[in-house]
């Protein structure tokens, strides 16, 4: 008899069902992004009308710095959240939270626990069974990917941001500034920090609220009947 979570069960469920978490949230992302573009263009054109300037079409708005900076400033904060969370939960603990590892498993854990090197199985990813730089990279690949996405989106935010910022300055008959000056500006840091603080608040709230509150059937929650002190247990 095959296990309940094996490949055969995944095949029976079908592609859409077995990938529904990614597909649903990915589809919702595209819908919300499109809605943001529609609302953003309307707001942008309202500002142009007030200034007595020509309004722009939808395609022009999609390629504008105004739209790009609004999108990327949110992306970088989300990837920052997951980058910090993935690396932080290696060593940081929260008693009673399913978001935390058990209190006696802090750190990177042993090769046996992580099934790396000589302890890798036949079904383990190929690089997990190596004992060189490939294992070192692969064993941190999730956090590194989140860090890369964060820095790329933060850089994109800075490039789009300086363009949008200079467009506003020109409307006020002020001289534009270069990219390095924008990196030291209050506009750049206000855009970044206002998103960072909200992400950090959300993570800390999730960590502590999951100690005492439950969501039946969710892996982000403990089983409903688990004691508040149970740590690293998922429902």
mmCIF file of the C-alpha atoms, coordinates in Angstrom:
data_MODEL
# 
_entry.id   MODEL 
# 
loop_
_atom_site.group_PDB 
_atom_site.id 
_atom_site.type_symbol 
_atom_site.label_atom_id 
_atom_site.label_alt_id 
_atom_site.label_comp_id 
_atom_site.label_asym_id 
_atom_site.label_entity_id 
_atom_site.label_seq_id 
_atom_site.pdbx_PDB_ins_code 
_atom_site.Cartn_x 
_atom_site.Cartn_y 
_atom_site.Cartn_z 
_atom_site.occupancy 
_atom_site.B_iso_or_equiv 
_atom_site.pdbx_formal_charge 
_atom_site.auth_seq_id 
_atom_site.auth_comp_id 
_atom_site.auth_asym_id 
_atom_site.auth_atom_id 
_atom_site.pdbx_PDB_model_num 
ATOM 1   C CA . UNK A 1 1   ? 0.000  0.000  0.000   1.00 0.00 ? 1   UNK A CA 1 
ATOM 2   C CA . UNK A 1 2   ? 1.400  3.400  -0.943  1.00 0.00 ? 2   UNK A CA 1 
ATOM 3   C CA . UNK A 1 3   ? 1.702  6.254  1.520   1.00 0.00 ? 3   UNK A CA 1 
ATOM 4   C CA . UNK A 1 4   ? -0.941 8.949  1.651   1.00 0.00 ? 4   UNK A CA 1 
ATOM 5   C CA . UNK A 1 5   ? 1.453  11.650 0.485   1.00 0.00 ? 5   UNK A CA 1 
ATOM 6   C CA . UNK A 1 6   ? 3.384  9.707  -2.172  1.00 0.00 ? 6   UNK A CA 1 
ATOM 7   C CA . UNK A 1 7   ? 3.650  10.312 -5.927  1.00 0.00 ? 7   UNK A CA 1 
ATOM 8   C CA . UNK A 1 8   ? 0.697  7.994  -6.682  1.00 0.00 ? 8   UNK A CA 1 
ATOM 9   C CA . UNK A 1 9   ? -1.634 10.091 -4.549  1.00 0.00 ? 9   UNK A CA 1 
ATOM 10  C CA . UNK A 1 10  ? -0.358 13.288 -6.186  1.00 0.00 ? 10  UNK A CA 1 
ATOM 11  C CA . UNK A 1 11  ? -1.099 11.797 -9.617  1.00 0.00 ? 11  UNK A CA 1 
ATOM 12  C CA . UNK A 1 12  ? -4.608 10.829 -8.525  1.00 0.00 ? 12  UNK A CA 1 
ATOM 13  C CA . UNK A 1 13  ? -5.275 14.335 -7.299  1.00 0.00 ? 13  UNK A CA 1 
ATOM 14  C CA . UNK A 1 14  ? -4.284 15.770 -10.660 1.00 0.00 ? 14  UNK A CA 1 
ATOM 15  C CA . UNK A 1 15  ? -2.089 18.718 -11.554 1.00 0.00 ? 15  UNK A CA 1 
ATOM 16  C CA . UNK A 1 16  ? -4.529 21.477 -10.587 1.00 0.00 ? 16  UNK A CA 1 
ATOM 17  C CA . UNK A 1 17  ? -5.466 20.019 -7.212  1.00 0.00 ? 17  UNK A CA 1 
ATOM 18  C CA . UNK A 1 18  ? -1.928 19.072 -6.201  1.00 0.00 ? 18  UNK A CA 1 
ATOM 19  C CA . UNK A 1 19  ? -0.625 22.544 -7.140  1.00 0.00 ? 19  UNK A CA 1 
ATOM 20  C CA . UNK A 1 20  ? -3.692 24.539 -6.083  1.00 0.00 ? 20  UNK A CA 1 
ATOM 21  C CA . UNK A 1 21  ? -1.900 26.602 -3.404  1.00 0.00 ? 21  UNK A CA 1 
ATOM 22  C CA . UNK A 1 22  ? 0.567  28.070 -5.905  1.00 0.00 ? 22  UNK A CA 1 
ATOM 23  C CA . UNK A 1 23  ? -1.970 28.368 -8.717  1.00 0.00 ? 23  UNK A CA 1 
ATOM 24  C CA . UNK A 1 24  ? -4.667 30.084 -6.671  1.00 0.00 ? 24  UNK A CA 1 
ATOM 25  C CA . UNK A 1 25  ? -2.337 32.600 -5.063  1.00 0.00 ? 25  UNK A CA 1 
ATOM 26  C CA . UNK A 1 26  ? -0.460 33.147 -8.321  1.00 0.00 ? 26  UNK A CA 1 
ATOM 27  C CA . UNK A 1 27  ? -3.724 33.790 -10.140 1.00 0.00 ? 27  UNK A CA 1 
ATOM 28  C CA . UNK A 1 28  ? -4.931 36.097 -7.378  1.00 0.00 ? 28  UNK A CA 1 
ATOM 29  C CA . UNK A 1 29  ? -1.645 37.994 -7.648  1.00 0.00 ? 29  UNK A CA 1 
ATOM 30  C CA . UNK A 1 30  ? -2.204 38.640 -11.356 1.00 0.00 ? 30  UNK A CA 1 
ATOM 31  C CA . UNK A 1 31  ? -5.800 39.762 -10.772 1.00 0.00 ? 31  UNK A CA 1 
ATOM 32  C CA . UNK A 1 32  ? -4.804 42.156 -7.988  1.00 0.00 ? 32  UNK A CA 1 
ATOM 33  C CA . UNK A 1 33  ? -1.839 43.460 -9.997  1.00 0.00 ? 33  UNK A CA 1 
ATOM 34  C CA . UNK A 1 34  ? -4.179 44.228 -12.900 1.00 0.00 ? 34  UNK A CA 1 
ATOM 35  C CA . UNK A 1 35  ? -6.617 45.939 -10.551 1.00 0.00 ? 35  UNK A CA 1 
ATOM 36  C CA . UNK A 1 36  ? -3.771 47.986 -9.087  1.00 0.00 ? 36  UNK A CA 1 
ATOM 37  C CA . UNK A 1 37  ? -2.779 49.075 -12.588 1.00 0.00 ? 37  UNK A CA 1 
ATOM 38  C CA . UNK A 1 38  ? -6.326 50.227 -13.351 1.00 0.00 ? 38  UNK A CA 1 
ATOM 39  C CA . UNK A 1 39  ? -6.676 52.122 -10.073 1.00 0.00 ? 39  UNK A CA 1 
ATOM 40  C CA . UNK A 1 40  ? -3.144 53.521 -10.314 1.00 0.00 ? 40  UNK A CA 1 
ATOM 41  C CA . UNK A 1 41  ? -3.702 54.873 -13.809 1.00 0.00 ? 41  UNK A CA 1 
ATOM 42  C CA . UNK A 1 42  ? -6.945 56.539 -12.724 1.00 0.00 ? 42  UNK A CA 1 
ATOM 43  C CA . UNK A 1 43  ? -5.195 58.224 -9.799  1.00 0.00 ? 43  UNK A CA 1 
ATOM 44  C CA . UNK A 1 44  ? -2.235 59.241 -11.984 1.00 0.00 ? 44  UNK A CA 1 
ATOM 45  C CA . UNK A 1 45  ? -4.516 60.801 -14.600 1.00 0.00 ? 45  UNK A CA 1 
ATOM 46  C CA . UNK A 1 46  ? -6.423 62.675 -11.905 1.00 0.00 ? 46  UNK A CA 1 
ATOM 47  C CA . UNK A 1 47  ? -3.129 64.219 -10.809 1.00 0.00 ? 47  UNK A CA 1 
ATOM 48  C CA . UNK A 1 48  ? -2.279 65.083 -14.415 1.00 0.00 ? 48  UNK A CA 1 
ATOM 49  C CA . UNK A 1 49  ? -5.673 66.735 -14.879 1.00 0.00 ? 49  UNK A CA 1 
ATOM 50  C CA . UNK A 1 50  ? -5.198 68.845 -11.744 1.00 0.00 ? 50  UNK A CA 1 
ATOM 51  C CA . UNK A 1 51  ? -1.784 69.943 -13.037 1.00 0.00 ? 51  UNK A CA 1 
ATOM 52  C CA . UNK A 1 52  ? -3.277 70.759 -16.436 1.00 0.00 ? 52  UNK A CA 1 
ATOM 53  C CA . UNK A 1 53  ? -1.219 68.076 -18.189 1.00 0.00 ? 53  UNK A CA 1 
ATOM 54  C CA . UNK A 1 54  ? -2.158 65.461 -20.768 1.00 0.00 ? 54  UNK A CA 1 
ATOM 55  C CA . UNK A 1 55  ? -3.481 62.160 -19.451 1.00 0.00 ? 55  UNK A CA 1 
ATOM 56  C CA . UNK A 1 56  ? -1.885 58.882 -20.514 1.00 0.00 ? 56  UNK A CA 1 
ATOM 57  C CA . UNK A 1 57  ? -3.223 55.578 -21.823 1.00 0.00 ? 57  UNK A CA 1 
ATOM 58  C CA . UNK A 1 58  ? -3.170 52.254 -20.023 1.00 0.00 ? 58  UNK A CA 1 
ATOM 59  C CA . UNK A 1 59  ? -0.158 50.901 -21.920 1.00 0.00 ? 59  UNK A CA 1 
ATOM 60  C CA . UNK A 1 60  ? 1.873  54.024 -21.211 1.00 0.00 ? 60  UNK A CA 1 
ATOM 61  C CA . UNK A 1 61  ? 1.030  53.780 -17.518 1.00 0.00 ? 61  UNK A CA 1 
ATOM 62  C CA . UNK A 1 62  ? 2.164  50.144 -17.341 1.00 0.00 ? 62  UNK A CA 1 
ATOM 63  C CA . UNK A 1 63  ? 5.625  51.193 -18.535 1.00 0.00 ? 63  UNK A CA 1 
ATOM 64  C CA . UNK A 1 64  ? 5.775  54.304 -16.368 1.00 0.00 ? 64  UNK A CA 1 
ATOM 65  C CA . UNK A 1 65  ? 8.082  54.786 -13.401 1.00 0.00 ? 65  UNK A CA 1 
ATOM 66  C CA . UNK A 1 66  ? 5.060  55.667 -11.274 1.00 0.00 ? 66  UNK A CA 1 
ATOM 67  C CA . UNK A 1 67  ? 3.597  52.176 -11.703 1.00 0.00 ? 67  UNK A CA 1 
ATOM 68  C CA . UNK A 1 68  ? 6.974  50.454 -11.440 1.00 0.00 ? 68  UNK A CA 1 
ATOM 69  C CA . UNK A 1 69  ? 7.934  52.072 -8.143  1.00 0.00 ? 69  UNK A CA 1 
ATOM 70  C CA . UNK A 1 70  ? 4.557  51.286 -6.552  1.00 0.00 ? 70  UNK A CA 1 
ATOM 71  C CA . UNK A 1 71  ? 4.877  47.615 -7.533  1.00 0.00 ? 71  UNK A CA 1 
ATOM 72  C CA . UNK A 1 72  ? 8.529  47.059 -6.682  1.00 0.00 ? 72  UNK A CA 1 
ATOM 73  C CA . UNK A 1 73  ? 8.426  48.790 -3.307  1.00 0.00 ? 73  UNK A CA 1 
ATOM 74  C CA . UNK A 1 74  ? 5.859  46.211 -2.206  1.00 0.00 ? 74  UNK A CA 1 
ATOM 75  C CA . UNK A 1 75  ? 7.719  43.280 -3.743  1.00 0.00 ? 75  UNK A CA 1 
ATOM 76  C CA . UNK A 1 76  ? 10.978 44.080 -1.992  1.00 0.00 ? 76  UNK A CA 1 
ATOM 77  C CA . UNK A 1 77  ? 9.301  44.288 1.414   1.00 0.00 ? 77  UNK A CA 1 
ATOM 78  C CA . UNK A 1 78  ? 7.618  40.918 0.932   1.00 0.00 ? 78  UNK A CA 1 
ATOM 79  C CA . UNK A 1 79  ? 10.839 39.211 -0.099  1.00 0.00 ? 79  UNK A CA 1 
ATOM 80  C CA . UNK A 1 80  ? 12.631 40.891 2.817   1.00 0.00 ? 80  UNK A CA 1 
ATOM 81  C CA . UNK A 1 81  ? 10.054 39.408 5.158   1.00 0.00 ? 81  UNK A CA 1 
ATOM 82  C CA . UNK A 1 82  ? 10.627 35.871 3.918   1.00 0.00 ? 82  UNK A CA 1 
ATOM 83  C CA . UNK A 1 83  ? 14.406 36.298 3.695   1.00 0.00 ? 83  UNK A CA 1 
ATOM 84  C CA . UNK A 1 84  ? 14.575 37.358 7.354   1.00 0.00 ? 84  UNK A CA 1 
ATOM 85  C CA . UNK A 1 85  ? 12.048 34.731 8.390   1.00 0.00 ? 85  UNK A CA 1 
ATOM 86  C CA . UNK A 1 86  ? 13.800 31.833 6.643   1.00 0.00 ? 86  UNK A CA 1 
ATOM 87  C CA . UNK A 1 87  ? 17.189 32.716 8.141   1.00 0.00 ? 87  UNK A CA 1 
ATOM 88  C CA . UNK A 1 88  ? 15.850 33.951 11.478  1.00 0.00 ? 88  UNK A CA 1 
ATOM 89  C CA . UNK A 1 89  ? 13.946 30.765 12.293  1.00 0.00 ? 89  UNK A CA 1 
ATOM 90  C CA . UNK A 1 90  ? 17.183 28.772 12.123  1.00 0.00 ? 90  UNK A CA 1 
ATOM 91  C CA . UNK A 1 91  ? 18.220 30.168 15.507  1.00 0.00 ? 91  UNK A CA 1 
ATOM 92  C CA . UNK A 1 92  ? 15.261 32.161 16.856  1.00 0.00 ? 92  UNK A CA 1 
ATOM 93  C CA . UNK A 1 93  ? 12.478 30.363 18.719  1.00 0.00 ? 93  UNK A CA 1 
ATOM 94  C CA . UNK A 1 94  ? 8.974  31.104 19.992  1.00 0.00 ? 94  UNK A CA 1 
ATOM 95  C CA . UNK A 1 95  ? 7.675  28.779 22.644  1.00 0.00 ? 95  UNK A CA 1 
ATOM 96  C CA . UNK A 1 96  ? 4.271  27.432 21.714  1.00 0.00 ? 96  UNK A CA 1 
ATOM 97  C CA . UNK A 1 97  ? 4.290  28.582 18.072  1.00 0.00 ? 97  UNK A CA 1 
ATOM 98  C CA . UNK A 1 98  ? 4.003  26.260 15.039  1.00 0.00 ? 98  UNK A CA 1 
ATOM 99  C CA . UNK A 1 99  ? 6.089  28.885 13.224  1.00 0.00 ? 99  UNK A CA 1 
ATOM 100 C CA . UNK A 1 100 ? 9.051  27.949 15.445  1.00 0.00 ? 100 UNK A CA 1 
ATOM 101 C CA . UNK A 1 101 ? 11.167 24.832 15.573  1.00 0.00 ? 101 UNK A CA 1 
ATOM 102 C CA . UNK A 1 102 ? 11.010 22.759 18.776  1.00 0.00 ? 102 UNK A CA 1 
ATOM 103 C CA . UNK A 1 103 ? 13.014 24.435 21.523  1.00 0.00 ? 103 UNK A CA 1 
ATOM 104 C CA . UNK A 1 104 ? 15.712 21.732 21.514  1.00 0.00 ? 104 UNK A CA 1 
ATOM 105 C CA . UNK A 1 105 ? 16.448 21.981 17.768  1.00 0.00 ? 105 UNK A CA 1 
ATOM 106 C CA . UNK A 1 106 ? 17.907 25.457 17.407  1.00 0.00 ? 106 UNK A CA 1 
ATOM 107 C CA . UNK A 1 107 ? 20.685 25.907 14.864  1.00 0.00 ? 107 UNK A CA 1 
ATOM 108 C CA . UNK A 1 108 ? 21.423 24.263 11.525  1.00 0.00 ? 108 UNK A CA 1 
ATOM 109 C CA . UNK A 1 109 ? 21.012 20.715 12.943  1.00 0.00 ? 109 UNK A CA 1 
ATOM 110 C CA . UNK A 1 110 ? 23.103 17.640 12.171  1.00 0.00 ? 110 UNK A CA 1 
ATOM 111 C CA . UNK A 1 111 ? 23.644 15.970 8.804   1.00 0.00 ? 111 UNK A CA 1 
ATOM 112 C CA . UNK A 1 112 ? 21.559 13.039 10.021  1.00 0.00 ? 112 UNK A CA 1 
ATOM 113 C CA . UNK A 1 113 ? 18.620 15.270 10.930  1.00 0.00 ? 113 UNK A CA 1 
ATOM 114 C CA . UNK A 1 114 ? 18.878 17.149 7.643   1.00 0.00 ? 114 UNK A CA 1 
ATOM 115 C CA . UNK A 1 115 ? 19.539 14.031 5.520   1.00 0.00 ? 115 UNK A CA 1 
ATOM 116 C CA . UNK A 1 116 ? 22.646 15.515 3.928   1.00 0.00 ? 116 UNK A CA 1 
ATOM 117 C CA . UNK A 1 117 ? 26.007 14.066 2.901   1.00 0.00 ? 117 UNK A CA 1 
ATOM 118 C CA . UNK A 1 118 ? 26.266 10.368 3.693   1.00 0.00 ? 118 UNK A CA 1 
ATOM 119 C CA . UNK A 1 119 ? 22.813 10.483 5.301   1.00 0.00 ? 119 UNK A CA 1 
ATOM 120 C CA . UNK A 1 120 ? 21.066 11.535 2.082   1.00 0.00 ? 120 UNK A CA 1 
ATOM 121 C CA . UNK A 1 121 ? 18.563 9.052  0.700   1.00 0.00 ? 121 UNK A CA 1 
ATOM 122 C CA . UNK A 1 122 ? 17.991 7.828  -2.830  1.00 0.00 ? 122 UNK A CA 1 
ATOM 123 C CA . UNK A 1 123 ? 15.087 10.280 -3.135  1.00 0.00 ? 123 UNK A CA 1 
ATOM 124 C CA . UNK A 1 124 ? 17.061 13.255 -1.791  1.00 0.00 ? 124 UNK A CA 1 
ATOM 125 C CA . UNK A 1 125 ? 17.976 16.161 -4.116  1.00 0.00 ? 125 UNK A CA 1 
ATOM 126 C CA . UNK A 1 126 ? 21.297 15.405 -5.831  1.00 0.00 ? 126 UNK A CA 1 
ATOM 127 C CA . UNK A 1 127 ? 23.225 18.289 -4.244  1.00 0.00 ? 127 UNK A CA 1 
ATOM 128 C CA . UNK A 1 128 ? 22.069 17.269 -0.754  1.00 0.00 ? 128 UNK A CA 1 
ATOM 129 C CA . UNK A 1 129 ? 24.208 14.144 -1.011  1.00 0.00 ? 129 UNK A CA 1 
ATOM 130 C CA . UNK A 1 130 ? 27.415 15.992 -1.866  1.00 0.00 ? 130 UNK A CA 1 
ATOM 131 C CA . UNK A 1 131 ? 29.989 17.078 0.696   1.00 0.00 ? 131 UNK A CA 1 
ATOM 132 C CA . UNK A 1 132 ? 31.394 20.189 -0.945  1.00 0.00 ? 132 UNK A CA 1 
ATOM 133 C CA . UNK A 1 133 ? 30.284 23.715 -1.839  1.00 0.00 ? 133 UNK A CA 1 
ATOM 134 C CA . UNK A 1 134 ? 27.197 22.390 -3.617  1.00 0.00 ? 134 UNK A CA 1 
ATOM 135 C CA . UNK A 1 135 ? 25.704 21.109 -0.378  1.00 0.00 ? 135 UNK A CA 1 
ATOM 136 C CA . UNK A 1 136 ? 26.595 24.370 1.396   1.00 0.00 ? 136 UNK A CA 1 
ATOM 137 C CA . UNK A 1 137 ? 24.811 26.385 -1.283  1.00 0.00 ? 137 UNK A CA 1 
ATOM 138 C CA . UNK A 1 138 ? 21.812 24.081 -1.678  1.00 0.00 ? 138 UNK A CA 1 
ATOM 139 C CA . UNK A 1 139 ? 21.239 23.812 2.072   1.00 0.00 ? 139 UNK A CA 1 
ATOM 140 C CA . UNK A 1 140 ? 20.784 27.605 2.148   1.00 0.00 ? 140 UNK A CA 1 
ATOM 141 C CA . UNK A 1 141 ? 19.244 28.020 -1.306  1.00 0.00 ? 141 UNK A CA 1 
ATOM 142 C CA . UNK A 1 142 ? 15.771 29.089 -0.128  1.00 0.00 ? 142 UNK A CA 1 
ATOM 143 C CA . UNK A 1 143 ? 17.093 31.933 2.000   1.00 0.00 ? 143 UNK A CA 1 
ATOM 144 C CA . UNK A 1 144 ? 19.606 32.940 -0.685  1.00 0.00 ? 144 UNK A CA 1 
ATOM 145 C CA . UNK A 1 145 ? 16.868 33.044 -3.330  1.00 0.00 ? 145 UNK A CA 1 
ATOM 146 C CA . UNK A 1 146 ? 14.711 35.266 -1.115  1.00 0.00 ? 146 UNK A CA 1 
ATOM 147 C CA . UNK A 1 147 ? 17.689 37.530 -0.443  1.00 0.00 ? 147 UNK A CA 1 
ATOM 148 C CA . UNK A 1 148 ? 18.425 37.772 -4.182  1.00 0.00 ? 148 UNK A CA 1 
ATOM 149 C CA . UNK A 1 149 ? 14.801 38.619 -5.009  1.00 0.00 ? 149 UNK A CA 1 
ATOM 150 C CA . UNK A 1 150 ? 14.789 41.223 -2.241  1.00 0.00 ? 150 UNK A CA 1 
ATOM 151 C CA . UNK A 1 151 ? 17.923 43.003 -3.455  1.00 0.00 ? 151 UNK A CA 1 
ATOM 152 C CA . UNK A 1 152 ? 16.842 42.856 -7.110  1.00 0.00 ? 152 UNK A CA 1 
ATOM 153 C CA . UNK A 1 153 ? 13.396 44.298 -6.365  1.00 0.00 ? 153 UNK A CA 1 
ATOM 154 C CA . UNK A 1 154 ? 14.906 46.892 -4.000  1.00 0.00 ? 154 UNK A CA 1 
ATOM 155 C CA . UNK A 1 155 ? 17.315 47.933 -6.754  1.00 0.00 ? 155 UNK A CA 1 
ATOM 156 C CA . UNK A 1 156 ? 14.435 48.099 -9.245  1.00 0.00 ? 156 UNK A CA 1 
ATOM 157 C CA . UNK A 1 157 ? 12.517 50.225 -6.758  1.00 0.00 ? 157 UNK A CA 1 
ATOM 158 C CA . UNK A 1 158 ? 15.431 52.643 -6.502  1.00 0.00 ? 158 UNK A CA 1 
ATOM 159 C CA . UNK A 1 159 ? 15.733 52.974 -10.299 1.00 0.00 ? 159 UNK A CA 1 
ATOM 160 C CA . UNK A 1 160 ? 11.998 53.471 -10.820 1.00 0.00 ? 160 UNK A CA 1 
ATOM 161 C CA . UNK A 1 161 ? 11.830 55.641 -7.729  1.00 0.00 ? 161 UNK A CA 1 
ATOM 162 C CA . UNK A 1 162 ? 14.409 58.161 -8.868  1.00 0.00 ? 162 UNK A CA 1 
ATOM 163 C CA . UNK A 1 163 ? 12.633 58.480 -12.206 1.00 0.00 ? 163 UNK A CA 1 
ATOM 164 C CA . UNK A 1 164 ? 9.236  59.053 -10.546 1.00 0.00 ? 164 UNK A CA 1 
ATOM 165 C CA . UNK A 1 165 ? 10.780 61.402 -7.979  1.00 0.00 ? 165 UNK A CA 1 
ATOM 166 C CA . UNK A 1 166 ? 12.449 63.487 -10.693 1.00 0.00 ? 166 UNK A CA 1 
ATOM 167 C CA . UNK A 1 167 ? 9.196  63.672 -12.653 1.00 0.00 ? 167 UNK A CA 1 
ATOM 168 C CA . UNK A 1 168 ? 7.572  65.233 -9.583  1.00 0.00 ? 168 UNK A CA 1 
ATOM 169 C CA . UNK A 1 169 ? 10.468 67.640 -9.165  1.00 0.00 ? 169 UNK A CA 1 
ATOM 170 C CA . UNK A 1 170 ? 10.200 68.766 -12.778 1.00 0.00 ? 170 UNK A CA 1 
ATOM 171 C CA . UNK A 1 171 ? 6.504  69.504 -12.270 1.00 0.00 ? 171 UNK A CA 1 
ATOM 172 C CA . UNK A 1 172 ? 7.563  71.780 -9.416  1.00 0.00 ? 172 UNK A CA 1 
ATOM 173 C CA . UNK A 1 173 ? 10.297 73.369 -11.568 1.00 0.00 ? 173 UNK A CA 1 
ATOM 174 C CA . UNK A 1 174 ? 13.070 71.787 -9.487  1.00 0.00 ? 174 UNK A CA 1 
ATOM 175 C CA . UNK A 1 175 ? 16.261 70.284 -10.848 1.00 0.00 ? 175 UNK A CA 1 
ATOM 176 C CA . UNK A 1 176 ? 16.390 66.457 -11.039 1.00 0.00 ? 176 UNK A CA 1 
ATOM 177 C CA . UNK A 1 177 ? 18.810 64.465 -8.882  1.00 0.00 ? 177 UNK A CA 1 
ATOM 178 C CA . UNK A 1 178 ? 20.957 61.466 -9.755  1.00 0.00 ? 178 UNK A CA 1 
ATOM 179 C CA . UNK A 1 179 ? 20.509 57.893 -8.530  1.00 0.00 ? 179 UNK A CA 1 
ATOM 180 C CA . UNK A 1 180 ? 23.118 58.063 -5.748  1.00 0.00 ? 180 UNK A CA 1 
ATOM 181 C CA . UNK A 1 181 ? 21.507 61.208 -4.332  1.00 0.00 ? 181 UNK A CA 1 
ATOM 182 C CA . UNK A 1 182 ? 18.110 59.526 -4.436  1.00 0.00 ? 182 UNK A CA 1 
ATOM 183 C CA . UNK A 1 183 ? 19.452 56.598 -2.387  1.00 0.00 ? 183 UNK A CA 1 
ATOM 184 C CA . UNK A 1 184 ? 20.162 59.048 0.415   1.00 0.00 ? 184 UNK A CA 1 
ATOM 185 C CA . UNK A 1 185 ? 16.837 60.855 0.068   1.00 0.00 ? 185 UNK A CA 1 
ATOM 186 C CA . UNK A 1 186 ? 13.950 60.754 2.516   1.00 0.00 ? 186 UNK A CA 1 
ATOM 187 C CA . UNK A 1 187 ? 11.598 59.674 -0.293  1.00 0.00 ? 187 UNK A CA 1 
ATOM 188 C CA . UNK A 1 188 ? 13.537 56.449 -0.925  1.00 0.00 ? 188 UNK A CA 1 
ATOM 189 C CA . UNK A 1 189 ? 13.858 55.531 2.735   1.00 0.00 ? 189 UNK A CA 1 
ATOM 190 C CA . UNK A 1 190 ? 10.293 56.484 3.575   1.00 0.00 ? 190 UNK A CA 1 
ATOM 191 C CA . UNK A 1 191 ? 9.039  54.198 0.805   1.00 0.00 ? 191 UNK A CA 1 
ATOM 192 C CA . UNK A 1 192 ? 11.256 51.358 2.056   1.00 0.00 ? 192 UNK A CA 1 
ATOM 193 C CA . UNK A 1 193 ? 10.792 51.691 5.809   1.00 0.00 ? 193 UNK A CA 1 
ATOM 194 C CA . UNK A 1 194 ? 7.031  52.079 5.758   1.00 0.00 ? 194 UNK A CA 1 
ATOM 195 C CA . UNK A 1 195 ? 6.817  48.659 4.096   1.00 0.00 ? 195 UNK A CA 1 
ATOM 196 C CA . UNK A 1 196 ? 9.488  46.998 6.217   1.00 0.00 ? 196 UNK A CA 1 
ATOM 197 C CA . UNK A 1 197 ? 7.836  47.902 9.506   1.00 0.00 ? 197 UNK A CA 1 
ATOM 198 C CA . UNK A 1 198 ? 4.489  46.466 8.380   1.00 0.00 ? 198 UNK A CA 1 
ATOM 199 C CA . UNK A 1 199 ? 6.095  43.179 7.314   1.00 0.00 ? 199 UNK A CA 1 
ATOM 200 C CA . UNK A 1 200 ? 8.005  42.817 10.575  1.00 0.00 ? 200 UNK A CA 1 
ATOM 201 C CA . UNK A 1 201 ? 4.821  43.542 12.536  1.00 0.00 ? 201 UNK A CA 1 
ATOM 202 C CA . UNK A 1 202 ? 2.951  40.859 10.578  1.00 0.00 ? 202 UNK A CA 1 
ATOM 203 C CA . UNK A 1 203 ? 5.653  38.232 11.246  1.00 0.00 ? 203 UNK A CA 1 
ATOM 204 C CA . UNK A 1 204 ? 5.857  38.956 14.958  1.00 0.00 ? 204 UNK A CA 1 
ATOM 205 C CA . UNK A 1 205 ? 2.049  38.982 15.252  1.00 0.00 ? 205 UNK A CA 1 
ATOM 206 C CA . UNK A 1 206 ? 1.802  35.616 13.465  1.00 0.00 ? 206 UNK A CA 1 
ATOM 207 C CA . UNK A 1 207 ? 4.471  34.087 15.701  1.00 0.00 ? 207 UNK A CA 1 
ATOM 208 C CA . UNK A 1 208 ? 2.798  35.057 18.971  1.00 0.00 ? 208 UNK A CA 1 
ATOM 209 C CA . UNK A 1 209 ? -0.879 34.777 17.960  1.00 0.00 ? 209 UNK A CA 1 
ATOM 210 C CA . UNK A 1 210 ? -0.357 31.218 16.685  1.00 0.00 ? 210 UNK A CA 1 
ATOM 211 C CA . UNK A 1 211 ? 0.619  30.256 20.234  1.00 0.00 ? 211 UNK A CA 1 
ATOM 212 C CA . UNK A 1 212 ? -2.920 30.879 21.505  1.00 0.00 ? 212 UNK A CA 1 
ATOM 213 C CA . UNK A 1 213 ? -5.186 30.919 18.428  1.00 0.00 ? 213 UNK A CA 1 
ATOM 214 C CA . UNK A 1 214 ? -6.002 28.103 15.996  1.00 0.00 ? 214 UNK A CA 1 
ATOM 215 C CA . UNK A 1 215 ? -7.095 27.550 12.399  1.00 0.00 ? 215 UNK A CA 1 
ATOM 216 C CA . UNK A 1 216 ? -8.407 24.048 11.919  1.00 0.00 ? 216 UNK A CA 1 
ATOM 217 C CA . UNK A 1 217 ? -6.723 22.188 9.051   1.00 0.00 ? 217 UNK A CA 1 
ATOM 218 C CA . UNK A 1 218 ? -4.007 24.780 8.371   1.00 0.00 ? 218 UNK A CA 1 
ATOM 219 C CA . UNK A 1 219 ? -0.295 23.879 8.587   1.00 0.00 ? 219 UNK A CA 1 
ATOM 220 C CA . UNK A 1 220 ? 0.250  27.435 9.854   1.00 0.00 ? 220 UNK A CA 1 
ATOM 221 C CA . UNK A 1 221 ? -1.680 26.504 13.000  1.00 0.00 ? 221 UNK A CA 1 
ATOM 222 C CA . UNK A 1 222 ? -1.326 23.857 15.665  1.00 0.00 ? 222 UNK A CA 1 
ATOM 223 C CA . UNK A 1 223 ? -4.054 21.209 15.943  1.00 0.00 ? 223 UNK A CA 1 
ATOM 224 C CA . UNK A 1 224 ? -7.031 22.760 17.693  1.00 0.00 ? 224 UNK A CA 1 
ATOM 225 C CA . UNK A 1 225 ? -6.601 20.658 20.831  1.00 0.00 ? 225 UNK A CA 1 
ATOM 226 C CA . UNK A 1 226 ? -2.830 21.148 21.201  1.00 0.00 ? 226 UNK A CA 1 
ATOM 227 C CA . UNK A 1 227 ? -1.725 22.869 24.399  1.00 0.00 ? 227 UNK A CA 1 
ATOM 228 C CA . UNK A 1 228 ? -0.492 26.442 24.135  1.00 0.00 ? 228 UNK A CA 1 
ATOM 229 C CA . UNK A 1 229 ? 3.016  25.310 25.118  1.00 0.00 ? 229 UNK A CA 1 
ATOM 230 C CA . UNK A 1 230 ? 3.343  22.862 22.184  1.00 0.00 ? 230 UNK A CA 1 
ATOM 231 C CA . UNK A 1 231 ? 6.099  24.166 19.905  1.00 0.00 ? 231 UNK A CA 1 
ATOM 232 C CA . UNK A 1 232 ? 6.864  23.292 16.276  1.00 0.00 ? 232 UNK A CA 1 
ATOM 233 C CA . UNK A 1 233 ? 3.650  21.258 15.910  1.00 0.00 ? 233 UNK A CA 1 
ATOM 234 C CA . UNK A 1 234 ? 1.563  21.819 12.774  1.00 0.00 ? 234 UNK A CA 1 
ATOM 235 C CA . UNK A 1 235 ? -2.106 21.008 12.232  1.00 0.00 ? 235 UNK A CA 1 
# 
